[in-house]
Structures are given as C-alpha cells and as structure tokens.
CSV table of C-alpha atoms and ligand atoms in Angstrom, one decimal:
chain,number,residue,atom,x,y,z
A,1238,UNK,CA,208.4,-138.9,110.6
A,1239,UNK,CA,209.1,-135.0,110.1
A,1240,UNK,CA,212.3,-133.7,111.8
A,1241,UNK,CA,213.4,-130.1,111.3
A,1242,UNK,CA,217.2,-129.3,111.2
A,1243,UNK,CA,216.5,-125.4,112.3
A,1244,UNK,CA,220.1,-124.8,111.8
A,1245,UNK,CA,221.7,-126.3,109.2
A,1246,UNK,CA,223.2,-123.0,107.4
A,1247,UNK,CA,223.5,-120.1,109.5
A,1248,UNK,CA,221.1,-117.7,108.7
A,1249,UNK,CA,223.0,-115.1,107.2
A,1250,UNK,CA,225.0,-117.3,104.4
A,1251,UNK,CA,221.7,-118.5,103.9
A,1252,UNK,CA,220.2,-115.1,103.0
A,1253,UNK,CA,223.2,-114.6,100.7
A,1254,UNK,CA,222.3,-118.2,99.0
A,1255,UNK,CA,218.7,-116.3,98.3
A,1256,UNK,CA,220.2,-113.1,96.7
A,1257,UNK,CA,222.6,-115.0,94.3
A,1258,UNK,CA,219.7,-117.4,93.7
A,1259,UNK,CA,217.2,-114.8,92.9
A,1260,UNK,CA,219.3,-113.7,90.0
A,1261,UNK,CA,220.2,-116.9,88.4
A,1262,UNK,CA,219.0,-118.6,85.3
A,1263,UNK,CA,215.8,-120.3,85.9
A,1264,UNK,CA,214.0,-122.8,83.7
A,1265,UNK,CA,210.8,-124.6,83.5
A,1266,UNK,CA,210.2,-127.0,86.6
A,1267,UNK,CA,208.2,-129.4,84.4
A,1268,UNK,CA,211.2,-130.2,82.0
A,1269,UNK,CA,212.4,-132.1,84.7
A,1270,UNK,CA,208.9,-133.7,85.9
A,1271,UNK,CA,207.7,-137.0,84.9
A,1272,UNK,CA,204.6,-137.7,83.3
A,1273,UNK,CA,202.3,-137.2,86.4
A,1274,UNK,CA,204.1,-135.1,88.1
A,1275,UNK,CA,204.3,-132.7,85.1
A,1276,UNK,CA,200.2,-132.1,85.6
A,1277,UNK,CA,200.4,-130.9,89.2
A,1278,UNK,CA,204.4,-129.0,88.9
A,1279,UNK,CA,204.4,-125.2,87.7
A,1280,UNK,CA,207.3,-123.8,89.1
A,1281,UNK,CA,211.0,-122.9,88.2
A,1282,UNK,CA,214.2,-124.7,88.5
A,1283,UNK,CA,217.6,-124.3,88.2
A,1284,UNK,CA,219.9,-126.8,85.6
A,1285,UNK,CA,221.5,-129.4,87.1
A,1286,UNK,CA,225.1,-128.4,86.2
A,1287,UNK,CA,224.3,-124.9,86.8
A,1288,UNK,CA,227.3,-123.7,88.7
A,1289,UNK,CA,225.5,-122.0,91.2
A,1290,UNK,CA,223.8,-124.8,91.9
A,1291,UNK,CA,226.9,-127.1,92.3
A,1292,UNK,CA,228.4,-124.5,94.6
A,1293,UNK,CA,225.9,-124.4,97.1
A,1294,UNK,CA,224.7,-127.7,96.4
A,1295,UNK,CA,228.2,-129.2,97.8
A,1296,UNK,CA,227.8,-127.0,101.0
A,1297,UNK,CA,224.2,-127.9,101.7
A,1298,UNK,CA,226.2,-131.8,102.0
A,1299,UNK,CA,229.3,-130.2,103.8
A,1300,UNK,CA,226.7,-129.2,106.3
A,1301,UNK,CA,224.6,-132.1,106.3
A,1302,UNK,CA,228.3,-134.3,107.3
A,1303,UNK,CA,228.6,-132.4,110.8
A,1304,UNK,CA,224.4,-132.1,111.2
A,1305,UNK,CA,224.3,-134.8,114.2
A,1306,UNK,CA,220.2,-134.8,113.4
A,1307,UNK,CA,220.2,-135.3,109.9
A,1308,UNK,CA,223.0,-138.3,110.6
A,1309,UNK,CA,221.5,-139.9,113.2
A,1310,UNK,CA,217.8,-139.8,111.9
A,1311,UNK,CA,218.4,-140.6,108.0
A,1312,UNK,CA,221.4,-142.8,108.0
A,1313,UNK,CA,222.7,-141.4,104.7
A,1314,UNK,CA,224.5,-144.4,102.5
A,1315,UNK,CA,223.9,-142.0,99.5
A,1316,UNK,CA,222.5,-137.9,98.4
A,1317,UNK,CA,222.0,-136.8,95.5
A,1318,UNK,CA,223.2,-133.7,94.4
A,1319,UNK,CA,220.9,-130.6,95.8
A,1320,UNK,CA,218.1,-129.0,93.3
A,1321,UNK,CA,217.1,-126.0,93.6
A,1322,UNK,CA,213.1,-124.5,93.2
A,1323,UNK,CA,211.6,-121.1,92.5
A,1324,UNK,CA,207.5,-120.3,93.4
A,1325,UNK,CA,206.6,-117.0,92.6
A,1326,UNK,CA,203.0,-115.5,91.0
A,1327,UNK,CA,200.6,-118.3,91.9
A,1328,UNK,CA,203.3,-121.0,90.9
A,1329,UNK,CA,202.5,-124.2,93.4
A,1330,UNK,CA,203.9,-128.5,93.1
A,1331,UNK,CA,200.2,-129.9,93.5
A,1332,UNK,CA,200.4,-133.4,95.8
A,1333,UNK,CA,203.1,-136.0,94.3
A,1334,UNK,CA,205.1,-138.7,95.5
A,1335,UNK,CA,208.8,-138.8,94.6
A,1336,UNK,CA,210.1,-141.1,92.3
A,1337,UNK,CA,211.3,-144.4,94.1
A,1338,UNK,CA,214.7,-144.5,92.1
A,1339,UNK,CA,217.0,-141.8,90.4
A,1340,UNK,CA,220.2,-141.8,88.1
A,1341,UNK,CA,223.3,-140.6,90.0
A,1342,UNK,CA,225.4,-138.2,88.2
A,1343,UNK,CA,228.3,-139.8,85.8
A,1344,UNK,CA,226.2,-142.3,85.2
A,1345,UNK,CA,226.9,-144.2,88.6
A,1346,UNK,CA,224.0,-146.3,89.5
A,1347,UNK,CA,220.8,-145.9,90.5
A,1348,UNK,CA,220.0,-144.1,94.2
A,1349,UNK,CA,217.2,-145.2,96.0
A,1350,UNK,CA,214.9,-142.0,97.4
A,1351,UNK,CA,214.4,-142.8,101.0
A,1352,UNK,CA,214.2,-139.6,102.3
A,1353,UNK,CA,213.3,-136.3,101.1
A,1354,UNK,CA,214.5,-132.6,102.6
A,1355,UNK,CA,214.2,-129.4,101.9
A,1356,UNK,CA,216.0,-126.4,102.6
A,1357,UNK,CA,214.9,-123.1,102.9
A,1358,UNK,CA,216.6,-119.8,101.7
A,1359,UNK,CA,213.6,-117.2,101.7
A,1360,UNK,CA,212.3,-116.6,105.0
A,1361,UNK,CA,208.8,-117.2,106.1
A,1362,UNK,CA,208.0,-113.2,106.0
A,1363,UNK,CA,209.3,-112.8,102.1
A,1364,UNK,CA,206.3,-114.7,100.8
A,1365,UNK,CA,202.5,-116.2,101.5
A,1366,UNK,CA,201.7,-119.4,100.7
A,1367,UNK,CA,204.5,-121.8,99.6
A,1368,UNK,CA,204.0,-124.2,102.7
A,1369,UNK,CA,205.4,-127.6,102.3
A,1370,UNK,CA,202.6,-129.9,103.5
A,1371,UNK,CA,203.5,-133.3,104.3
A,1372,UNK,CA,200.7,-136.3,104.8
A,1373,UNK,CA,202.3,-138.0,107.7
A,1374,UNK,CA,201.5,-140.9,109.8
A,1375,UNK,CA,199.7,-138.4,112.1
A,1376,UNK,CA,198.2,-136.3,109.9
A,1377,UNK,CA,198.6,-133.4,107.8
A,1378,UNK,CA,201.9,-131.0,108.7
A,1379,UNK,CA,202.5,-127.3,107.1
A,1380,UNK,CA,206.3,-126.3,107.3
A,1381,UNK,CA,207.4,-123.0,105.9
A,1382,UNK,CA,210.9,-122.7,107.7
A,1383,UNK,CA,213.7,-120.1,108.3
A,1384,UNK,CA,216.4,-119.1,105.6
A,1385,UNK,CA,219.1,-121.7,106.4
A,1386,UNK,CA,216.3,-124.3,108.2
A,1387,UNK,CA,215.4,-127.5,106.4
A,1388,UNK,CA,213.2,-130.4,106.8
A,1389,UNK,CA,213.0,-134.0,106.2
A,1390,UNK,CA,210.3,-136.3,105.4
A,1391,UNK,CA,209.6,-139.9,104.5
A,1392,UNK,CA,210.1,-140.7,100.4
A,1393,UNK,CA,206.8,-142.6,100.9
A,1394,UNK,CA,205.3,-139.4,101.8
A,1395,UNK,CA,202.0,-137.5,99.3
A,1396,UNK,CA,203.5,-134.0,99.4
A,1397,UNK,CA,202.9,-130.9,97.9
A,1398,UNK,CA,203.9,-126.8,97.6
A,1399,UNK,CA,201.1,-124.6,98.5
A,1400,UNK,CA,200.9,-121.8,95.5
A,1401,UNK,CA,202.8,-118.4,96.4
A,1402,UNK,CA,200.4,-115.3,96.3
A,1403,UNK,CA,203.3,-113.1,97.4
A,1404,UNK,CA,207.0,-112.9,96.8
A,1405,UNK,CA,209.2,-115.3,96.0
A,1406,UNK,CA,210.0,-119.1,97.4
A,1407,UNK,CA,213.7,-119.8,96.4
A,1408,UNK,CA,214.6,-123.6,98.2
A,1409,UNK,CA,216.2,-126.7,97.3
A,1410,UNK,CA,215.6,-130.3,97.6
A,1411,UNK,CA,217.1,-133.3,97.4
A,1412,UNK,CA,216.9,-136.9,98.2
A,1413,UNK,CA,219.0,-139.6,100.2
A,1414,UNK,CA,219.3,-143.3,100.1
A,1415,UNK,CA,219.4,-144.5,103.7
A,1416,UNK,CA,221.0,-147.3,104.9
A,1417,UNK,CA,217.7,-147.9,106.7
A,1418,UNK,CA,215.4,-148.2,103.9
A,1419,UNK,CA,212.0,-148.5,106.0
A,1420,UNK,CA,211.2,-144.9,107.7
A,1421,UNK,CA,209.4,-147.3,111.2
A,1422,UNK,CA,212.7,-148.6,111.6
A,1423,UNK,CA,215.2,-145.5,111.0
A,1424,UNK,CA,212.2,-143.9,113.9
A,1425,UNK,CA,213.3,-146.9,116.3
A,1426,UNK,CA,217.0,-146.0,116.1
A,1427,UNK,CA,216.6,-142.2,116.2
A,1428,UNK,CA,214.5,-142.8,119.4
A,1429,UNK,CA,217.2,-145.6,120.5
A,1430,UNK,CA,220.0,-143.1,119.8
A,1431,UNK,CA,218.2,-139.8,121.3
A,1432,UNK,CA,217.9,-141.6,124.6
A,1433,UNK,CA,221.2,-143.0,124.9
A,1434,UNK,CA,222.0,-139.5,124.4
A,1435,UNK,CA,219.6,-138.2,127.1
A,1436,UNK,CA,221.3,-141.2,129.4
A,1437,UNK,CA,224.9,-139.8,128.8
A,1438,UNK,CA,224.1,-136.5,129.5
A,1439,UNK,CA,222.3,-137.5,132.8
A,1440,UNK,CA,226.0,-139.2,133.8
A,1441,UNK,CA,224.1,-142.8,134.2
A,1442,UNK,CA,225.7,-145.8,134.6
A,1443,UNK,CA,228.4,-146.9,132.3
A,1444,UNK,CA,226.8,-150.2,132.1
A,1445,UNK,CA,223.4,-149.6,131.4
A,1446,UNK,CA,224.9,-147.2,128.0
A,1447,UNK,CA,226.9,-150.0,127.1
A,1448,UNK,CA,223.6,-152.3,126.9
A,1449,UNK,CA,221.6,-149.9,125.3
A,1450,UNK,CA,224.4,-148.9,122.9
A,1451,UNK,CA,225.4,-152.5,122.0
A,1452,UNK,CA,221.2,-153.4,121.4
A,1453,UNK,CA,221.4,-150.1,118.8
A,1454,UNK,CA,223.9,-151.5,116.7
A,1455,UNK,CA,222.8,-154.8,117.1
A,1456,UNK,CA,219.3,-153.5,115.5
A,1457,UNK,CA,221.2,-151.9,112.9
A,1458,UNK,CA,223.1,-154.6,112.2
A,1459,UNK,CA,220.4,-156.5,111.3
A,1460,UNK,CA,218.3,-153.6,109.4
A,1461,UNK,CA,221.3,-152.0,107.5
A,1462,UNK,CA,221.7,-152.5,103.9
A,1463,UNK,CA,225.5,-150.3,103.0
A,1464,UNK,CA,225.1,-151.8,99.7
B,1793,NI,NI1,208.3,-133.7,95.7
C-alpha cells in the first residue's frame, strides 16, 4: 500500500532543506550499497553523521510524531535515522529491494525495515526524471512529489529511481520497524481506523464507535509485536 503524507514539512522550510542540501558534502551512493545493490545505485549521498544530516534528519521524525497518517498507517515501534540522496546528470537507483534488517546507530540492535518513505525537497518542476516507481499490489505507481511531501511504501516492495536528465533530485529516505510487521494487516487497521474516524466525524452512535474501536485494538492486540 502507497500512502502520500502531502504535508509533512511545510513547503517553504522544505525548500530551505534543498538550498542547504545542495551545498553539502556529498559522497558516493554506492559506498553505502550492498553487493547487489551497488550494480543498479549511481547516485550521491550524504555521511551518516554529517551534521546537516542529523539536523534535518531529527525534524523529518519531529514531524513524523504529530503526522496522524504516517502514525496510524505504519505503526512506528522503531526509525532509523533519515538518509539523505542526490540524482543529478543521468544518476538513477535501478530496481532493488531494501535490506530486511539494519544496524541502529550506537550499536543498539538490529531494526527490522518494514516500511520505507521518502521525502522530497526538490520540487517536481526543478528536475525530469527522478520518479520513485513502486511495484505495488496493483501495479506499477510513479511518485515524484512536492518539496516538503513524502511517501511510504511496503519494505517488501521492487523499487527503483528513474535517472535525472535535468536538474537536481535532493531527498531522503529512511526506514521504520512497525509494530505491524505484515503490510495486509497494518492496511486492515488503517482502513479500521479511517472509518472510525469517518463514523466520529458523522456524530454516530457512541455505541456503534465503542464496538468498532474495541474490535481495532482487539486486532492489534493480537497482530502487534512492541518487542
Ligand atoms: Ni531502496
């Protein structure tokens, strides 16, 4: 399932984001690539302790904590810490899958990559080509989103980065552990949830909520994993 969060930084912090970004230190994107990967990935990224990164790294998550869409459809338990990506001059990801598991920083575990997102600082007129396309359940889907817009898509999903003929594509990514590890089943509870929601708006009967409500965390109760 693909949800866009059109919002999640408004647009013009966003577009600030993109001019710091466009000036910081970029390195090859396949030193960070595994071995398959690293055949299809010719792009740029920034260091993981680059402070630039860190800074708007931790206010991509401060914004995810009060996004009631990315809450209620990923059921975050864990994210990692927001990467950031450069296309420019042909540069493209060719069609990958994410790794299944990744070290957390300081060496705290592991973090299971149940969901993937995307956020976008350039805006869809500063470049061509550099669509996200995203094999989903129902087919193909081409995003290429707003400055401050994001997407998310199913870990489990073949993705890739169309090459950028124009411009410059300046995003970042990262990836979430959910407490919902199957994407069928976080779809069930956003659907659950979106029409409870629909139900309260519509002033319906306290009773019928309170049923409705009690059967979504009764499925969660018996599909979450906080561990
Ligand atoms: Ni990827």
């Amino acid at each position: 399932m693909l949800i866009t969060l059109p919002d999640l930084l408004p647009r013009e912090e966003a577009r600030a984001y993109r001019t710091a970004l466009a000036q910081a230190r970029w390195l090859d994107g396949r030193q960070t690539a595994g071995h398959v990967a690293s055949r299809v990935k010719a792009n740029r990224q920034l260091a993981l302790g680059d402070p630039l990164a860190r800074r708007i790294g931790q206010r991509i998550v401060q914004a995810l904590q009060g996004d009631p869409v990315f809450q209620s459809a990923v059921l975050p338990a864990r994210i990692l810490p927001p990467r950031f990506n450069r296309y420019e001059g042909g540069e493209h990801y060719g069609f990958h899958i994410d790794n299944a598991l990744f070290r957390r920083p300081d060496d705290a575990g592991l973090i299971r990559c149940d969901v993937s997102t995307t956020v976008f600082f350039s805006d869809p007129d500063d470049y061509d080509g550099g669509e996200l396309v995203v094999q989903d359940t129902y087919g193909e889907q081409r995003v290429k989103l707003p400055a401050g817009a994001a997407v998310i898509y199913p870990g489990t999903s073949l993705h890739q980065v169309t090459p950028v003929t124009r411009g410059v594509r300046l995003g970042a990514f990262f990836w979430t552990q959910s407490l919902v590890r199957d994407d069928h089943r976080r779809s069930l509870l956003l659907q659950q949830d979106v029409a409870i929601q629909r139900l309260i708006n519509d002033r319906a009967e306290s009773e019928i909520i309170a049923g409705l409500t009690g059967v979504y965390h009764n499925l969660l109760r018996l599909w979450a994993d906080p561990t």
